[in-house]
mmCIF file of C-alpha atoms in Angstrom:
data_model
loop_
_atom_site.group_PDB
_atom_site.id
_atom_site.type_symbol
_atom_site.label_atom_id
_atom_site.label_comp_id
_atom_site.label_asym_id
_atom_site.label_seq_id
_atom_site.Cartn_x
_atom_site.Cartn_y
_atom_site.Cartn_z
ATOM 1 C CA GLN C 334 -109.192 42.258 7.916
ATOM 2 C CA MET C 335 -108.364 42.670 11.567
ATOM 3 C CA SER C 336 -104.847 42.023 12.768
ATOM 4 C CA ARG C 337 -104.463 38.558 14.256
ATOM 5 C CA ALA C 338 -102.498 38.532 17.507
ATOM 6 C CA LYS C 339 -102.197 35.732 19.978
ATOM 7 C CA LEU C 340 -99.843 34.365 22.587
ATOM 8 C CA ALA C 341 -98.804 30.777 21.935
ATOM 9 C CA THR C 342 -99.178 28.328 24.811
ATOM 10 C CA ARG C 343 -95.750 26.748 24.215
ATOM 11 C CA PRO C 344 -93.560 26.838 26.174
ATOM 12 C CA SER C 345 -95.301 26.547 29.511
ATOM 13 C CA ASN C 346 -92.302 27.537 31.614
ATOM 14 C CA ASN C 347 -92.072 31.000 30.006
ATOM 15 C CA ILE C 348 -88.313 30.940 29.330
ATOM 16 C CA LEU C 349 -89.195 31.543 25.679
ATOM 17 C CA LEU C 350 -92.202 33.700 24.844
ATOM 18 C CA ARG C 351 -93.953 33.412 21.494
ATOM 19 C CA GLU C 352 -96.338 35.850 19.840
ATOM 20 C CA GLU C 353 -98.013 35.661 16.440
ATOM 21 C CA GLN C 354 -99.294 38.621 14.455
ATOM 22 C CA ASP C 355 -100.012 38.973 10.736
ATOM 23 C CA GLY C 356 -97.705 36.167 9.671
ATOM 24 C CA VAL C 357 -94.857 37.322 11.937
ATOM 25 C CA THR C 358 -93.757 35.170 14.867
ATOM 26 C CA THR C 359 -91.798 36.945 17.593
ATOM 27 C CA LEU C 360 -89.714 34.781 19.912
ATOM 28 C CA THR C 361 -88.503 36.466 23.089
ATOM 29 C CA LEU C 362 -85.752 35.034 25.269
ATOM 30 C CA ASN C 363 -87.122 35.397 28.763
ATOM 31 C CA ARG C 364 -84.400 34.619 31.305
ATOM 32 C CA PRO C 365 -83.442 38.229 32.127
ATOM 33 C CA GLU C 366 -82.283 37.303 35.633
ATOM 34 C CA SER C 367 -79.622 35.076 33.997
ATOM 35 C CA GLY C 368 -78.730 37.449 31.179
ATOM 36 C CA ASN C 369 -80.922 35.357 28.854
ATOM 37 C CA SER C 370 -78.149 32.777 28.866
ATOM 38 C CA LEU C 371 -78.703 29.647 26.796
ATOM 39 C CA SER C 372 -79.554 27.021 29.374
ATOM 40 C CA HIS C 373 -80.128 23.457 28.193
ATOM 41 C CA ALA C 374 -83.859 24.013 28.634
ATOM 42 C CA LEU C 375 -83.862 27.212 26.577
ATOM 43 C CA VAL C 376 -81.904 25.548 23.768
ATOM 44 C CA ASP C 377 -84.473 22.731 23.767
ATOM 45 C CA GLU C 378 -87.364 25.209 23.687
ATOM 46 C CA LEU C 379 -85.808 27.082 20.767
ATOM 47 C CA GLN C 380 -85.230 23.839 18.874
ATOM 48 C CA GLY C 381 -88.773 22.609 19.408
ATOM 49 C CA THR C 382 -90.241 25.987 18.487
ATOM 50 C CA PHE C 383 -88.218 26.251 15.279
ATOM 51 C CA GLN C 384 -89.415 22.772 14.305
ATOM 52 C CA GLU C 385 -93.023 23.891 14.822
ATOM 53 C CA ILE C 386 -92.493 27.084 12.835
ATOM 54 C CA ALA C 387 -90.892 25.216 9.933
ATOM 55 C CA GLU C 388 -94.104 23.250 9.470
ATOM 56 C CA ASP C 389 -96.434 26.284 9.686
ATOM 57 C CA SER C 390 -96.912 27.845 6.256
ATOM 58 C CA SER C 391 -98.884 30.751 7.738
ATOM 59 C CA ILE C 392 -95.695 32.113 9.317
ATOM 60 C CA ARG C 393 -93.770 34.371 6.943
ATOM 61 C CA VAL C 394 -91.066 35.905 9.159
ATOM 62 C CA VAL C 395 -89.522 35.209 12.573
ATOM 63 C CA VAL C 396 -88.177 37.888 14.911
ATOM 64 C CA LEU C 397 -85.805 36.823 17.697
ATOM 65 C CA THR C 398 -85.459 39.244 20.591
ATOM 66 C CA ALA C 399 -85.026 39.256 24.384
ATOM 67 C CA ASN C 400 -86.408 40.733 27.576
ATOM 68 C CA GLY C 401 -84.234 42.717 29.963
ATOM 69 C CA LYS C 402 -81.065 44.735 29.564
ATOM 70 C CA LEU C 403 -79.006 41.889 28.067
ATOM 71 C CA PHE C 404 -79.844 40.223 24.756
ATOM 72 C CA CYS C 405 -77.981 36.993 25.489
ATOM 73 C CA THR C 406 -74.774 36.412 27.448
ATOM 74 C CA GLY C 407 -74.018 32.996 25.951
ATOM 75 C CA HIS C 408 -74.217 29.591 27.565
ATOM 76 C CA ASP C 409 -75.263 29.324 31.189
ATOM 77 C CA LEU C 410 -71.844 29.110 32.895
ATOM 78 C CA LYS C 411 -73.252 27.803 36.182
ATOM 79 C CA GLU C 412 -74.944 24.995 34.302
ATOM 80 C CA SER C 413 -71.768 24.312 32.322
ATOM 81 C CA LEU C 414 -69.658 24.113 35.484
ATOM 82 C CA ASN C 415 -72.134 21.668 37.014
ATOM 83 C CA THR C 416 -71.861 19.441 33.946
ATOM 84 C CA LYS C 417 -68.895 17.316 34.980
ATOM 85 C CA LEU C 418 -68.850 14.479 32.444
ATOM 86 C CA ALA C 419 -67.221 15.103 29.071
ATOM 87 C CA GLU C 420 -69.982 13.113 27.372
ATOM 88 C CA ASP C 421 -72.631 15.392 28.861
ATOM 89 C CA LYS C 422 -70.740 18.528 27.829
ATOM 90 C CA ARG C 423 -70.424 17.190 24.289
ATOM 91 C CA ALA C 424 -74.132 16.307 24.190
ATOM 92 C CA ALA C 425 -75.067 19.848 25.296
ATOM 93 C CA ASN C 426 -72.817 21.370 22.620
ATOM 94 C CA VAL C 427 -74.235 19.044 19.967
ATOM 95 C CA SER C 428 -77.788 20.052 20.947
ATOM 96 C CA CYS C 429 -76.966 23.753 20.701
ATOM 97 C CA ALA C 430 -75.241 23.295 17.341
ATOM 98 C CA ALA C 431 -78.287 21.419 16.064
ATOM 99 C CA MET C 432 -80.548 24.256 17.201
ATOM 100 C CA LEU C 433 -78.382 26.827 15.417
ATOM 101 C CA GLN C 434 -78.347 24.674 12.292
ATOM 102 C CA SER C 435 -82.138 24.476 12.413
ATOM 103 C CA MET C 436 -82.211 28.285 12.229
ATOM 104 C CA LEU C 437 -80.304 28.162 8.946
ATOM 105 C CA GLU C 438 -82.601 25.419 7.638
ATOM 106 C CA LEU C 439 -85.796 27.226 8.650
ATOM 107 C CA PRO C 440 -87.843 28.113 5.526
ATOM 108 C CA GLN C 441 -88.699 31.506 7.001
ATOM 109 C CA PRO C 442 -86.138 34.311 7.413
ATOM 110 C CA ILE C 443 -85.127 35.148 10.988
ATOM 111 C CA ILE C 444 -84.432 38.729 12.065
ATOM 112 C CA ALA C 445 -82.522 39.357 15.298
ATOM 113 C CA LYS C 446 -83.858 42.434 17.100
ATOM 114 C CA VAL C 447 -81.060 43.295 19.503
ATOM 115 C CA ARG C 448 -81.132 45.521 22.538
ATOM 116 C CA GLY C 449 -78.345 45.364 25.103
ATOM 117 C CA ILE C 450 -75.338 43.046 25.050
ATOM 118 C CA ALA C 451 -74.856 39.867 23.013
ATOM 119 C CA THR C 452 -71.775 37.900 24.022
ATOM 120 C CA ALA C 453 -70.265 34.476 23.260
ATOM 121 C CA ALA C 454 -73.067 32.114 22.193
ATOM 122 C CA GLY C 455 -75.365 35.159 22.284
ATOM 123 C CA CYS C 456 -73.185 36.769 19.645
ATOM 124 C CA GLU C 457 -73.321 33.426 17.799
ATOM 125 C CA LEU C 458 -77.110 33.570 17.928
ATOM 126 C CA VAL C 459 -77.092 37.016 16.295
ATOM 127 C CA ALA C 460 -74.598 35.883 13.648
ATOM 128 C CA THR C 461 -76.776 32.872 12.836
ATOM 129 C CA CYS C 462 -79.917 34.916 12.222
ATOM 130 C CA ASP C 463 -80.428 35.799 8.561
ATOM 131 C CA LEU C 464 -80.680 39.513 9.354
ATOM 132 C CA ALA C 465 -79.872 41.530 12.470
ATOM 133 C CA ILE C 466 -81.120 45.000 13.412
ATOM 134 C CA ALA C 467 -79.813 46.479 16.639
ATOM 135 C CA SER C 468 -80.244 49.446 18.913
ATOM 136 C CA ASP C 469 -77.344 51.872 18.679
ATOM 137 C CA LYS C 470 -76.797 51.172 22.379
ATOM 138 C CA SER C 471 -76.194 47.440 21.831
ATOM 139 C CA GLN C 472 -72.771 45.790 22.164
ATOM 140 C CA PHE C 473 -71.234 42.520 21.031
ATOM 141 C CA ALA C 474 -68.280 40.350 22.053
ATOM 142 C CA THR C 475 -66.734 36.892 22.011
ATOM 143 C CA PRO C 476 -65.052 37.215 25.423
ATOM 144 C CA GLY C 477 -64.115 33.607 26.168
ATOM 145 C CA VAL C 478 -60.414 34.316 25.774
ATOM 146 C CA ASN C 479 -60.600 36.560 28.850
ATOM 147 C CA ILE C 480 -61.469 33.605 31.085
ATOM 148 C CA GLY C 481 -59.135 31.149 29.412
ATOM 149 C CA LEU C 482 -61.813 29.556 27.253
ATOM 150 C CA TRP C 483 -61.641 30.412 23.531
ATOM 151 C CA CYS C 484 -65.097 30.946 21.999
ATOM 152 C CA LEU C 485 -64.864 27.762 19.949
ATOM 153 C CA SER C 486 -68.486 27.345 18.942
ATOM 154 C CA PRO C 487 -69.286 31.068 18.486
ATOM 155 C CA GLN C 488 -66.358 31.438 16.085
ATOM 156 C CA VAL C 489 -68.121 29.122 13.617
ATOM 157 C CA ALA C 490 -71.011 31.510 13.018
ATOM 158 C CA VAL C 491 -69.037 34.720 13.531
ATOM 159 C CA SER C 492 -66.256 33.740 11.089
ATOM 160 C CA ARG C 493 -68.895 32.947 8.456
ATOM 161 C CA THR C 494 -70.565 36.318 8.939
ATOM 162 C CA VAL C 495 -67.691 38.813 9.212
ATOM 163 C CA ALA C 496 -64.281 39.038 7.553
ATOM 164 C CA PRO C 497 -61.600 36.756 9.058
ATOM 165 C CA LYS C 498 -59.532 39.606 10.487
ATOM 166 C CA HIS C 499 -62.588 41.142 12.130
ATOM 167 C CA ALA C 500 -63.570 37.746 13.540
ATOM 168 C CA LEU C 501 -60.069 37.242 14.938
ATOM 169 C CA GLN C 502 -60.076 40.758 16.360
ATOM 170 C CA MET C 503 -63.175 39.848 18.357
ATOM 171 C CA LEU C 504 -61.897 36.388 19.341
ATOM 172 C CA LEU C 505 -58.379 37.483 20.295
ATOM 173 C CA SER C 506 -59.305 40.619 22.235
ATOM 174 C CA GLY C 507 -62.596 39.509 23.765
ATOM 175 C CA LYS C 508 -63.536 43.194 23.930
ATOM 176 C CA LEU C 509 -67.017 44.596 23.439
ATOM 177 C CA ILE C 510 -67.643 46.334 20.133
ATOM 178 C CA ASP C 511 -70.384 48.904 19.727
ATOM 179 C CA ALA C 512 -73.264 48.728 17.251
ATOM 180 C CA GLU C 513 -71.553 51.027 14.754
ATOM 181 C CA THR C 514 -68.495 48.759 14.683
ATOM 182 C CA ALA C 515 -70.698 45.660 14.472
ATOM 183 C CA THR C 516 -72.397 47.179 11.428
ATOM 184 C CA ARG C 517 -69.039 47.981 9.839
ATOM 185 C CA PHE C 518 -67.877 44.415 10.522
ATOM 186 C CA GLY C 519 -71.055 43.029 8.948
ATOM 187 C CA LEU C 520 -72.140 41.255 12.135
ATOM 188 C CA ILE C 521 -75.424 43.184 12.001
ATOM 189 C CA ASN C 522 -77.205 44.827 9.082
ATOM 190 C CA GLU C 523 -77.785 48.177 10.720
ATOM 191 C CA SER C 524 -78.079 49.985 14.026
ATOM 192 C CA VAL C 525 -80.796 52.515 14.706
ATOM 193 C CA PRO C 526 -81.663 54.798 17.634
ATOM 194 C CA ASP C 527 -83.173 52.670 20.386
ATOM 195 C CA ALA C 528 -86.555 54.404 20.157
ATOM 196 C CA GLU C 529 -86.765 53.534 16.456
ATOM 197 C CA LEU C 530 -85.786 49.859 16.709
ATOM 198 C CA ASP C 531 -89.301 48.402 16.941
ATOM 199 C CA GLU C 532 -90.543 50.395 13.964
ATOM 200 C CA ARG C 533 -87.499 49.557 11.863
ATOM 201 C CA VAL C 534 -87.923 45.836 12.501
ATOM 202 C CA ARG C 535 -91.633 46.170 11.687
ATOM 203 C CA GLU C 536 -90.709 47.724 8.332
ATOM 204 C CA TRP C 537 -88.419 44.765 7.609
ATOM 205 C CA THR C 538 -91.022 42.177 8.582
ATOM 206 C CA CYS C 539 -93.748 43.839 6.498
ATOM 207 C CA ASP C 540 -91.453 43.897 3.485
ATOM 208 C CA LEU C 541 -90.340 40.267 3.830
ATOM 209 C CA ALA C 542 -93.878 39.063 4.544
ATOM 210 C CA SER C 543 -95.000 40.543 1.218
ATOM 211 C CA LYS C 544 -92.659 38.268 -0.760
ATOM 212 C CA SER C 545 -93.430 34.782 -2.050
ATOM 213 C CA PRO C 546 -92.899 32.344 0.857
ATOM 214 C CA TYR C 547 -91.919 29.651 -1.641
ATOM 215 C CA THR C 548 -89.284 31.899 -3.236
ATOM 216 C CA ILE C 549 -87.952 33.021 0.148
ATOM 217 C CA ALA C 550 -87.650 29.417 1.386
ATOM 218 C CA MET C 551 -85.964 28.195 -1.788
ATOM 219 C CA GLY C 552 -83.702 31.231 -1.908
ATOM 220 C CA LYS C 553 -82.601 30.929 1.721
ATOM 221 C CA GLU C 554 -81.832 27.228 1.307
ATOM 222 C CA SER C 555 -79.860 27.863 -1.883
ATOM 223 C CA PHE C 556 -77.915 30.726 -0.284
ATOM 224 C CA TYR C 557 -76.603 28.685 2.625
ATOM 225 C CA ARG C 558 -75.853 25.675 0.426
ATOM 226 C CA GLN C 559 -73.925 27.546 -2.259
ATOM 227 C CA ILE C 560 -71.918 29.720 0.123
ATOM 228 C CA GLU C 561 -69.986 26.676 1.358
ATOM 229 C CA MET C 562 -69.262 25.369 -2.171
ATOM 230 C CA SER C 563 -66.436 26.174 -4.539
ATOM 231 C CA ARG C 564 -67.421 28.806 -7.083
ATOM 232 C CA ARG C 565 -67.609 26.238 -9.883
ATOM 233 C CA ASP C 566 -69.819 23.907 -7.829
ATOM 234 C CA ALA C 567 -71.977 26.832 -6.745
ATOM 235 C CA TYR C 568 -72.691 27.842 -10.337
ATOM 236 C CA ASN C 569 -73.542 24.258 -11.242
ATOM 237 C CA TYR C 570 -75.849 24.030 -8.232
ATOM 238 C CA VAL C 571 -77.752 27.296 -8.823
ATOM 239 C CA ASN C 572 -78.149 26.489 -12.515
ATOM 240 C CA GLU C 573 -80.076 23.381 -11.472
ATOM 241 C CA VAL C 574 -82.131 25.305 -8.902
ATOM 242 C CA MET C 575 -82.898 27.945 -11.548
ATOM 243 C CA ILE C 576 -84.941 25.458 -13.577
ATOM 244 C CA ARG C 577 -87.110 24.690 -10.564
ATOM 245 C CA ALA C 578 -87.431 28.396 -9.771
ATOM 246 C CA PHE C 579 -88.554 29.382 -13.279
ATOM 247 C CA ASN C 580 -91.107 26.551 -13.369
ATOM 248 C CA SER C 581 -92.702 27.560 -10.069
ATOM 249 C CA ARG C 582 -96.187 29.063 -10.028
ATOM 250 C CA ASP C 583 -94.913 32.036 -8.043
ATOM 251 C CA ALA C 584 -92.274 32.902 -10.626
ATOM 252 C CA LYS C 585 -94.932 32.840 -13.352
ATOM 253 C CA GLU C 586 -97.283 34.905 -11.179
ATOM 254 C CA GLY C 587 -94.529 37.364 -10.224
ATOM 255 C CA ILE C 588 -93.511 37.978 -13.825
ATOM 256 C CA ALA C 589 -97.143 38.284 -14.965
ATOM 257 C CA SER C 590 -98.022 40.742 -12.185
ATOM 258 C CA PHE C 591 -94.953 42.832 -13.000
ATOM 259 C CA LEU C 592 -95.887 43.044 -16.690
ATOM 260 C CA GLU C 593 -99.532 43.707 -15.853
ATOM 261 C CA LYS C 594 -98.596 46.332 -13.236
ATOM 262 C CA ARG C 595 -100.553 44.721 -10.391
ATOM 263 C CA GLU C 596 -99.839 43.190 -6.992
ATOM 264 C CA PRO C 597 -98.921 39.485 -7.139
ATOM 265 C CA GLU C 598 -101.025 36.770 -5.537
ATOM 266 C CA TRP C 599 -98.586 34.134 -4.352
ATOM 267 C CA LYS C 600 -99.689 30.555 -4.880
ATOM 268 C CA GLY C 601 -96.664 28.571 -3.719
ATOM 269 C CA ARG C 602 -94.960 25.843 -5.674
#
């Protein structure tokens, strides 16, 4: 079967590019002249696109990447400065938080493919992705403290991804950390030589796309729900989910294929 590749028509203004191939959707931030900063329009495009992807069962994995030398430099500061009313600032922050939350609620796993620098809300974007693979030349920071504006929103995702002392190190110093340090902190899964980044991400997407979409979706949802519970509540919760998991067609198919030493044919629920 020939590889299916197409460019999606949405969005028309090209600030977010979308490409589909073999069950993998690649989203590319495309505001390189503005450091791929998260303008209100880009946040809206991401939100709308994630909503579309959530309803498309043919999509198995999402890759989030960016054009240009900078992955994402955070919110568009010029736009923020031009937003004078407190109500408008709050509305913009609420919209961005909703978009980030939709990433966690997406049935498909999201892999950040990072080249260049990811700072502030850009660092938050990386921390919110389920997995993150970066070029060894990439760098990360939460630099708000340097301009008198603590990275309030980015700390939410970063502090839930790395250890508290590492999160505070980033938030207090505002300094860039390299990819090796980001890997050690747990902000990203791994860093690879820049020339090998595309192939490494392809290996990840091929592996994830081979899994049961139903199991991946249920597993991702359960992971993010239980991680915010007490340990006792988490065990009670997963014990209930376990019944649903064992009764699924894919669990039965997976176990049967394992015992019969054959490739599984995923059927869904």
